[in-house]
Amino acid sequence: MFHPTVARLTYRALLGRRRALILFVLPALLVALAAAVRALAGADDATAGGILGGFALGTMVPLIGVIAGTGAIGPEIDDGSVVYLLAKPVSRPTIILTKLLVATGVTVVFSAVPVLLAGYLLNGNSQQIAVGYAVAAAIASVAYSALFLLFGTISRHAVVFGLVYALVWEAFVGNLVPGARTLSIQQWALAIGQRVAGDGAISADVQLPLAICLLVALTAGATWYAGRRLKALTLAGEE
């Protein structure tokens, strides 16, 4: 279910000059912000939680997920080069799963790792805050990658849909409507981070069992349906 050639092509597409620059900017900004705050204000758990929860998990991780998830397949569909990939004797589920693994790996590297580093810079991992938010970022990376990869297979405007979900639904609606947080990948990931961190260090609006079920359901469902859409795309092209 993993194809090395598809993975290599996907890595090359995601880490091209333009996308790589965008992927590096947000993590670099987070680390620089963490270093500046630590130098100016010293170590503080509340400040660390605010930066890691608000900027890192609330903005940086979903944006990187949008870039990696949609970029794993969207450009190939837009420019028609996906036809050459689909002509190869590789099953559609294998293509989708390989691209999902690549997108997830890229998202984890450019989000969870900087979150961990920023957490240590902010408060030295007091109350396991750095580790807790890094775990939450890694878990969120999987779900975001699956969801945005699906967007890339169903629409030419996948980036727009991804930004609407990440910035409008999670960041805006989720903060105004408490019930909307139940359908937030960010909150599901925070529920797992909450278990890893010290008592009261991280808060989440979704209980851990429900969060795990929703994460698994979304990731599996999005991956399965993306494979179905890719198969339908092949049939449409052949007709």
PDB file of C-alpha atoms in Angstrom:
ATOM      1  CA  MET A   1       0.000   0.000   0.000  1.00  0.00           C
ATOM      2  CA  PHE A   2       3.052   2.281  -0.292  1.00  0.00           C
ATOM      3  CA  HIS A   3       4.619   3.093  -3.643  1.00  0.00           C
ATOM      4  CA  PRO A   4       8.176   4.558  -3.532  1.00  0.00           C
ATOM      5  CA  THR A   5       7.948   6.238  -6.943  1.00  0.00           C
ATOM      6  CA  VAL A   6       4.667   7.968  -6.088  1.00  0.00           C
ATOM      7  CA  ALA A   7       6.169   9.026  -2.764  1.00  0.00           C
ATOM      8  CA  ARG A   8       9.265  10.471  -4.430  1.00  0.00           C
ATOM      9  CA  LEU A   9       7.204  12.452  -6.922  1.00  0.00           C
ATOM     10  CA  THR A  10       4.954  13.744  -4.152  1.00  0.00           C
ATOM     11  CA  TYR A  11       7.900  14.816  -1.999  1.00  0.00           C
ATOM     12  CA  ARG A  12       9.374  16.611  -4.987  1.00  0.00           C
ATOM     13  CA  ALA A  13       6.102  18.436  -5.608  1.00  0.00           C
ATOM     14  CA  LEU A  14       5.624  19.430  -1.960  1.00  0.00           C
ATOM     15  CA  LEU A  15       9.197  20.524  -1.351  1.00  0.00           C
ATOM     16  CA  GLY A  16       9.601  22.537  -4.518  1.00  0.00           C
ATOM     17  CA  ARG A  17      11.075  25.993  -4.195  1.00  0.00           C
ATOM     18  CA  ARG A  18       7.842  27.944  -3.710  1.00  0.00           C
ATOM     19  CA  ARG A  19       6.074  25.529  -1.366  1.00  0.00           C
ATOM     20  CA  ALA A  20       9.210  24.853   0.664  1.00  0.00           C
ATOM     21  CA  LEU A  21       9.582  28.583   1.277  1.00  0.00           C
ATOM     22  CA  ILE A  22       6.017  28.830   2.566  1.00  0.00           C
ATOM     23  CA  LEU A  23       6.463  25.706   4.694  1.00  0.00           C
ATOM     24  CA  PHE A  24       9.572  27.140   6.341  1.00  0.00           C
ATOM     25  CA  VAL A  25       8.172  30.607   7.060  1.00  0.00           C
ATOM     26  CA  LEU A  26       5.530  29.722   9.664  1.00  0.00           C
ATOM     27  CA  PRO A  27       7.705  27.354  11.761  1.00  0.00           C
ATOM     28  CA  ALA A  28      10.565  29.863  11.651  1.00  0.00           C
ATOM     29  CA  LEU A  29       8.180  32.595  12.806  1.00  0.00           C
ATOM     30  CA  LEU A  30       6.957  30.415  15.688  1.00  0.00           C
ATOM     31  CA  VAL A  31      10.471  29.612  16.893  1.00  0.00           C
ATOM     32  CA  ALA A  32      11.567  33.235  16.563  1.00  0.00           C
ATOM     33  CA  LEU A  33       8.488  34.383  18.499  1.00  0.00           C
ATOM     34  CA  ALA A  34       9.153  31.820  21.236  1.00  0.00           C
ATOM     35  CA  ALA A  35      12.772  32.903  21.556  1.00  0.00           C
ATOM     36  CA  ALA A  36      11.806  36.581  21.712  1.00  0.00           C
ATOM     37  CA  VAL A  37       9.104  36.001  24.337  1.00  0.00           C
ATOM     38  CA  ARG A  38      11.443  33.932  26.489  1.00  0.00           C
ATOM     39  CA  ALA A  39      14.159  36.596  26.266  1.00  0.00           C
ATOM     40  CA  LEU A  40      11.802  39.454  27.098  1.00  0.00           C
ATOM     41  CA  ALA A  41       9.357  37.886  29.564  1.00  0.00           C
ATOM     42  CA  GLY A  42      11.071  34.769  30.864  1.00  0.00           C
ATOM     43  CA  ALA A  43       9.529  31.338  31.286  1.00  0.00           C
ATOM     44  CA  ASP A  44       5.792  31.324  31.899  1.00  0.00           C
ATOM     45  CA  ASP A  45       3.404  28.382  31.501  1.00  0.00           C
ATOM     46  CA  ALA A  46       0.372  30.518  30.651  1.00  0.00           C
ATOM     47  CA  THR A  47       2.262  32.408  27.959  1.00  0.00           C
ATOM     48  CA  ALA A  48       3.624  29.171  26.525  1.00  0.00           C
ATOM     49  CA  GLY A  49       0.130  27.666  26.393  1.00  0.00           C
ATOM     50  CA  GLY A  50      -1.263  30.775  24.741  1.00  0.00           C
ATOM     51  CA  ILE A  51       1.347  30.834  21.981  1.00  0.00           C
ATOM     52  CA  LEU A  52       1.392  27.092  21.355  1.00  0.00           C
ATOM     53  CA  GLY A  53      -2.386  26.754  21.503  1.00  0.00           C
ATOM     54  CA  GLY A  54      -3.341  29.985  19.791  1.00  0.00           C
ATOM     55  CA  PHE A  55      -0.754  30.554  17.105  1.00  0.00           C
ATOM     56  CA  ALA A  56       0.879  27.133  16.658  1.00  0.00           C
ATOM     57  CA  LEU A  57      -2.029  24.711  16.890  1.00  0.00           C
ATOM     58  CA  GLY A  58      -4.718  27.234  15.998  1.00  0.00           C
ATOM     59  CA  THR A  59      -3.094  28.735  12.899  1.00  0.00           C
ATOM     60  CA  MET A  60       0.255  27.267  11.889  1.00  0.00           C
ATOM     61  CA  VAL A  61      -0.592  23.542  11.933  1.00  0.00           C
ATOM     62  CA  PRO A  62      -3.808  23.776   9.854  1.00  0.00           C
ATOM     63  CA  LEU A  63      -2.169  26.116   7.336  1.00  0.00           C
ATOM     64  CA  ILE A  64       0.740  23.727   6.861  1.00  0.00           C
ATOM     65  CA  GLY A  65      -1.825  20.930   6.569  1.00  0.00           C
ATOM     66  CA  VAL A  66      -3.587  22.853   3.802  1.00  0.00           C
ATOM     67  CA  ILE A  67      -0.332  23.334   1.892  1.00  0.00           C
ATOM     68  CA  ALA A  68       0.792  19.717   2.262  1.00  0.00           C
ATOM     69  CA  GLY A  69      -2.590  18.003   1.957  1.00  0.00           C
ATOM     70  CA  THR A  70      -3.872  19.848  -1.092  1.00  0.00           C
ATOM     71  CA  GLY A  71      -0.410  20.075  -2.641  1.00  0.00           C
ATOM     72  CA  ALA A  72       0.019  16.299  -2.551  1.00  0.00           C
ATOM     73  CA  ILE A  73      -2.460  15.784  -5.391  1.00  0.00           C
ATOM     74  CA  GLY A  74      -4.304  18.996  -6.278  1.00  0.00           C
ATOM     75  CA  PRO A  75      -1.709  20.436  -8.705  1.00  0.00           C
ATOM     76  CA  GLU A  76      -1.483  17.114 -10.571  1.00  0.00           C
ATOM     77  CA  ILE A  77      -5.226  17.138 -11.124  1.00  0.00           C
ATOM     78  CA  ASP A  78      -5.258  20.811 -12.101  1.00  0.00           C
ATOM     79  CA  ASP A  79      -2.541  20.525 -14.772  1.00  0.00           C
ATOM     80  CA  GLY A  80      -3.656  17.103 -16.012  1.00  0.00           C
ATOM     81  CA  SER A  81      -0.410  15.320 -15.148  1.00  0.00           C
ATOM     82  CA  VAL A  82      -2.367  12.957 -12.899  1.00  0.00           C
ATOM     83  CA  VAL A  83      -3.349  11.104 -16.085  1.00  0.00           C
ATOM     84  CA  TYR A  84       0.207   9.821 -16.454  1.00  0.00           C
ATOM     85  CA  LEU A  85       0.205   8.615 -12.849  1.00  0.00           C
ATOM     86  CA  LEU A  86      -3.141   6.889 -13.230  1.00  0.00           C
ATOM     87  CA  ALA A  87      -1.909   5.149 -16.380  1.00  0.00           C
ATOM     88  CA  LYS A  88       0.639   3.241 -14.296  1.00  0.00           C
ATOM     89  CA  PRO A  89      -0.233  -0.188 -12.881  1.00  0.00           C
ATOM     90  CA  VAL A  90      -0.721   1.179  -9.379  1.00  0.00           C
ATOM     91  CA  SER A  91      -3.994   0.818  -7.499  1.00  0.00           C
ATOM     92  CA  ARG A  92      -5.865   4.009  -6.653  1.00  0.00           C
ATOM     93  CA  PRO A  93      -5.935   3.263  -2.894  1.00  0.00           C
ATOM     94  CA  THR A  94      -2.155   2.812  -2.994  1.00  0.00           C
ATOM     95  CA  ILE A  95      -1.733   6.202  -4.673  1.00  0.00           C
ATOM     96  CA  ILE A  96      -3.939   7.921  -2.104  1.00  0.00           C
ATOM     97  CA  LEU A  97      -2.380   6.162   0.897  1.00  0.00           C
ATOM     98  CA  THR A  98       1.138   6.937  -0.324  1.00  0.00           C
ATOM     99  CA  LYS A  99       0.305  10.598  -0.854  1.00  0.00           C
ATOM    100  CA  LEU A 100      -1.372  10.718   2.557  1.00  0.00           C
ATOM    101  CA  LEU A 101       1.718   9.299   4.258  1.00  0.00           C
ATOM    102  CA  VAL A 102       3.947  11.809   2.477  1.00  0.00           C
ATOM    103  CA  ALA A 103       1.656  14.745   3.283  1.00  0.00           C
ATOM    104  CA  THR A 104       1.412  13.627   6.905  1.00  0.00           C
ATOM    105  CA  GLY A 105       5.170  13.270   7.199  1.00  0.00           C
ATOM    106  CA  VAL A 106       5.767  16.737   5.773  1.00  0.00           C
ATOM    107  CA  THR A 107       3.109  18.270   8.028  1.00  0.00           C
ATOM    108  CA  VAL A 108       4.509  16.593  11.139  1.00  0.00           C
ATOM    109  CA  VAL A 109       8.066  17.711  10.384  1.00  0.00           C
ATOM    110  CA  PHE A 110       7.058  21.309   9.704  1.00  0.00           C
ATOM    111  CA  SER A 111       4.553  21.578  12.570  1.00  0.00           C
ATOM    112  CA  ALA A 112       5.073  19.140  15.459  1.00  0.00           C
ATOM    113  CA  VAL A 113       8.865  19.502  15.529  1.00  0.00           C
ATOM    114  CA  PRO A 114       8.810  23.333  15.623  1.00  0.00           C
ATOM    115  CA  VAL A 115       6.049  23.219  18.263  1.00  0.00           C
ATOM    116  CA  LEU A 116       8.232  21.000  20.444  1.00  0.00           C
ATOM    117  CA  LEU A 117      11.221  23.288  19.990  1.00  0.00           C
ATOM    118  CA  ALA A 118       9.170  26.415  20.659  1.00  0.00           C
ATOM    119  CA  GLY A 119       7.701  24.825  23.786  1.00  0.00           C
ATOM    120  CA  TYR A 120      11.142  24.109  25.192  1.00  0.00           C
ATOM    121  CA  LEU A 121      12.213  27.660  24.387  1.00  0.00           C
ATOM    122  CA  LEU A 122       9.155  29.133  26.092  1.00  0.00           C
ATOM    123  CA  ASN A 123       9.148  27.266  29.398  1.00  0.00           C
ATOM    124  CA  GLY A 124      11.571  24.339  29.234  1.00  0.00           C
ATOM    125  CA  ASN A 125       8.685  21.840  28.903  1.00  0.00           C
ATOM    126  CA  SER A 126       7.304  22.695  32.313  1.00  0.00           C
ATOM    127  CA  GLN A 127       4.170  20.592  33.002  1.00  0.00           C
ATOM    128  CA  GLN A 128       4.948  18.694  29.796  1.00  0.00           C
ATOM    129  CA  ILE A 129       3.401  21.575  27.840  1.00  0.00           C
ATOM    130  CA  ALA A 130       5.886  21.351  24.977  1.00  0.00           C
ATOM    131  CA  VAL A 131       5.433  17.596  24.596  1.00  0.00           C
ATOM    132  CA  GLY A 132       1.662  17.811  24.988  1.00  0.00           C
ATOM    133  CA  TYR A 133       1.236  20.402  22.261  1.00  0.00           C
ATOM    134  CA  ALA A 134       3.747  18.630  20.009  1.00  0.00           C
ATOM    135  CA  VAL A 135       1.761  15.387  20.307  1.00  0.00           C
ATOM    136  CA  ALA A 136      -1.443  17.314  19.578  1.00  0.00           C
ATOM    137  CA  ALA A 137       0.200  18.877  16.514  1.00  0.00           C
ATOM    138  CA  ALA A 138       1.342  15.470  15.243  1.00  0.00           C
ATOM    139  CA  ILE A 139      -2.118  13.950  15.712  1.00  0.00           C
ATOM    140  CA  ALA A 140      -3.777  16.926  14.051  1.00  0.00           C
ATOM    141  CA  SER A 141      -1.332  16.611  11.153  1.00  0.00           C
ATOM    142  CA  VAL A 142      -2.724  13.196  10.257  1.00  0.00           C
ATOM    143  CA  ALA A 143      -6.347  14.320  10.251  1.00  0.00           C
ATOM    144  CA  TYR A 144      -5.648  17.596   8.439  1.00  0.00           C
ATOM    145  CA  SER A 145      -3.628  15.807   5.772  1.00  0.00           C
ATOM    146  CA  ALA A 146      -6.413  13.294   5.141  1.00  0.00           C
ATOM    147  CA  LEU A 147      -9.130  15.957   5.006  1.00  0.00           C
ATOM    148  CA  PHE A 148      -7.233  18.359   2.756  1.00  0.00           C
ATOM    149  CA  LEU A 149      -6.046  15.538   0.505  1.00  0.00           C
ATOM    150  CA  LEU A 150      -9.709  14.672   0.043  1.00  0.00           C
ATOM    151  CA  PHE A 151     -10.450  18.307  -0.815  1.00  0.00           C
ATOM    152  CA  GLY A 152      -7.728  18.069  -3.454  1.00  0.00           C
ATOM    153  CA  THR A 153      -9.498  15.165  -5.159  1.00  0.00           C
ATOM    154  CA  ILE A 154     -12.979  16.665  -5.197  1.00  0.00           C
ATOM    155  CA  SER A 155     -12.398  20.306  -6.133  1.00  0.00           C
ATOM    156  CA  ARG A 156     -10.051  22.577  -8.045  1.00  0.00           C
ATOM    157  CA  HIS A 157     -10.553  25.055  -5.217  1.00  0.00           C
ATOM    158  CA  ALA A 158      -9.199  22.757  -2.521  1.00  0.00           C
ATOM    159  CA  VAL A 159      -6.967  25.426  -0.997  1.00  0.00           C
ATOM    160  CA  VAL A 160      -9.940  27.756  -0.590  1.00  0.00           C
ATOM    161  CA  PHE A 161     -12.011  25.042   1.091  1.00  0.00           C
ATOM    162  CA  GLY A 162      -9.075  24.187   3.322  1.00  0.00           C
ATOM    163  CA  LEU A 163      -8.605  27.790   4.378  1.00  0.00           C
ATOM    164  CA  VAL A 164     -12.322  28.176   5.031  1.00  0.00           C
ATOM    165  CA  TYR A 165     -12.278  25.162   7.325  1.00  0.00           C
ATOM    166  CA  ALA A 166      -9.021  26.074   9.080  1.00  0.00           C
ATOM    167  CA  LEU A 167      -9.474  29.826   9.469  1.00  0.00           C
ATOM    168  CA  VAL A 168     -13.231  30.330   9.403  1.00  0.00           C
ATOM    169  CA  TRP A 169     -14.681  27.183  10.964  1.00  0.00           C
ATOM    170  CA  GLU A 170     -12.015  26.335  13.526  1.00  0.00           C
ATOM    171  CA  ALA A 171     -10.514  29.733  14.334  1.00  0.00           C
ATOM    172  CA  PHE A 172     -13.615  31.943  14.014  1.00  0.00           C
ATOM    173  CA  VAL A 173     -16.817  29.904  14.350  1.00  0.00           C
ATOM    174  CA  GLY A 174     -15.240  27.552  16.878  1.00  0.00           C
ATOM    175  CA  ASN A 175     -14.379  30.460  19.160  1.00  0.00           C
ATOM    176  CA  LEU A 176     -17.859  31.976  18.940  1.00  0.00           C
ATOM    177  CA  VAL A 177     -20.047  28.850  18.982  1.00  0.00           C
ATOM    178  CA  PRO A 178     -19.040  26.345  21.679  1.00  0.00           C
ATOM    179  CA  GLY A 179     -20.948  23.485  20.053  1.00  0.00           C
ATOM    180  CA  ALA A 180     -18.939  23.868  16.838  1.00  0.00           C
ATOM    181  CA  ARG A 181     -15.791  22.844  18.686  1.00  0.00           C
ATOM    182  CA  THR A 182     -17.037  19.276  18.751  1.00  0.00           C
ATOM    183  CA  LEU A 183     -16.407  19.171  14.992  1.00  0.00           C
ATOM    184  CA  SER A 184     -12.927  20.672  15.261  1.00  0.00           C
ATOM    185  CA  ILE A 185      -9.778  18.687  14.494  1.00  0.00           C
ATOM    186  CA  GLN A 186      -7.916  21.113  16.717  1.00  0.00           C
ATOM    187  CA  GLN A 187     -10.069  20.197  19.721  1.00  0.00           C
ATOM    188  CA  TRP A 188      -9.782  16.473  19.027  1.00  0.00           C
ATOM    189  CA  ALA A 189      -6.004  16.765  18.966  1.00  0.00           C
ATOM    190  CA  LEU A 190      -5.999  18.904  22.106  1.00  0.00           C
ATOM    191  CA  ALA A 191      -7.904  16.165  23.934  1.00  0.00           C
ATOM    192  CA  ILE A 192      -4.959  13.828  23.327  1.00  0.00           C
ATOM    193  CA  GLY A 193      -2.426  16.521  24.190  1.00  0.00           C
ATOM    194  CA  GLN A 194      -4.339  17.158  27.394  1.00  0.00           C
ATOM    195  CA  ARG A 195      -3.755  13.567  28.484  1.00  0.00           C
ATOM    196  CA  VAL A 196      -0.009  13.857  27.789  1.00  0.00           C
ATOM    197  CA  ALA A 197       0.552  17.211  29.524  1.00  0.00           C
ATOM    198  CA  GLY A 198       0.317  17.937  33.225  1.00  0.00           C
ATOM    199  CA  ASP A 199      -3.011  18.431  34.964  1.00  0.00           C
ATOM    200  CA  GLY A 200      -4.698  21.622  33.779  1.00  0.00           C
ATOM    201  CA  ALA A 201      -1.858  22.563  31.430  1.00  0.00           C
ATOM    202  CA  ILE A 202      -3.920  21.993  28.262  1.00  0.00           C
ATOM    203  CA  SER A 203      -7.693  22.236  27.981  1.00  0.00           C
ATOM    204  CA  ALA A 204      -9.977  20.679  25.375  1.00  0.00           C
ATOM    205  CA  ASP A 205     -13.712  20.885  24.745  1.00  0.00           C
ATOM    206  CA  VAL A 206     -14.026  17.267  23.583  1.00  0.00           C
ATOM    207  CA  GLN A 207     -13.651  14.176  25.764  1.00  0.00           C
ATOM    208  CA  LEU A 208     -10.773  11.862  24.896  1.00  0.00           C
ATOM    209  CA  PRO A 209     -12.804   8.750  23.835  1.00  0.00           C
ATOM    210  CA  LEU A 210     -14.977  10.812  21.496  1.00  0.00           C
ATOM    211  CA  ALA A 211     -11.949  12.661  20.147  1.00  0.00           C
ATOM    212  CA  ILE A 212     -10.162   9.420  19.271  1.00  0.00           C
ATOM    213  CA  CYS A 213     -13.258   7.999  17.560  1.00  0.00           C
ATOM    214  CA  LEU A 214     -13.775  11.157  15.514  1.00  0.00           C
ATOM    215  CA  LEU A 215     -10.105  11.344  14.511  1.00  0.00           C
ATOM    216  CA  VAL A 216     -10.094   7.731  13.341  1.00  0.00           C
ATOM    217  CA  ALA A 217     -13.434   8.104  11.553  1.00  0.00           C
ATOM    218  CA  LEU A 218     -12.417  11.290   9.736  1.00  0.00           C
ATOM    219  CA  THR A 219      -8.990  10.004   8.698  1.00  0.00           C
ATOM    220  CA  ALA A 220     -10.272   6.634   7.509  1.00  0.00           C
ATOM    221  CA  GLY A 221     -13.371   8.055   5.843  1.00  0.00           C
ATOM    222  CA  ALA A 222     -11.523  10.845   4.036  1.00  0.00           C
ATOM    223  CA  THR A 223      -8.831   8.447   2.817  1.00  0.00           C
ATOM    224  CA  TRP A 224     -11.396   5.922   1.570  1.00  0.00           C
ATOM    225  CA  TYR A 225     -13.498   8.509  -0.236  1.00  0.00           C
ATOM    226  CA  ALA A 226     -10.440  10.145  -1.799  1.00  0.00           C
ATOM    227  CA  GLY A 227      -9.600   6.750  -3.305  1.00  0.00           C
ATOM    228  CA  ARG A 228     -13.138   6.475  -4.651  1.00  0.00           C
ATOM    229  CA  ARG A 229     -12.937   9.929  -6.196  1.00  0.00           C
ATOM    230  CA  LEU A 230      -9.613   9.133  -7.821  1.00  0.00           C
ATOM    231  CA  LYS A 231     -11.105   5.982  -9.300  1.00  0.00           C
ATOM    232  CA  ALA A 232     -14.056   7.968 -10.631  1.00  0.00           C
ATOM    233  CA  LEU A 233     -11.650  10.465 -12.147  1.00  0.00           C
ATOM    234  CA  THR A 234      -9.906   7.638 -13.989  1.00  0.00           C
ATOM    235  CA  LEU A 235     -13.179   6.330 -15.368  1.00  0.00           C
ATOM    236  CA  ALA A 236     -14.203   9.808 -16.488  1.00  0.00           C
ATOM    237  CA  GLY A 237     -10.893  10.256 -18.284  1.00  0.00           C
ATOM    238  CA  GLU A 238     -11.206   6.910 -20.046  1.00  0.00           C
ATOM    239  CA  GLU A 239     -14.677   7.697 -21.240  1.00  0.00           C
TER     240      GLU A 239
END
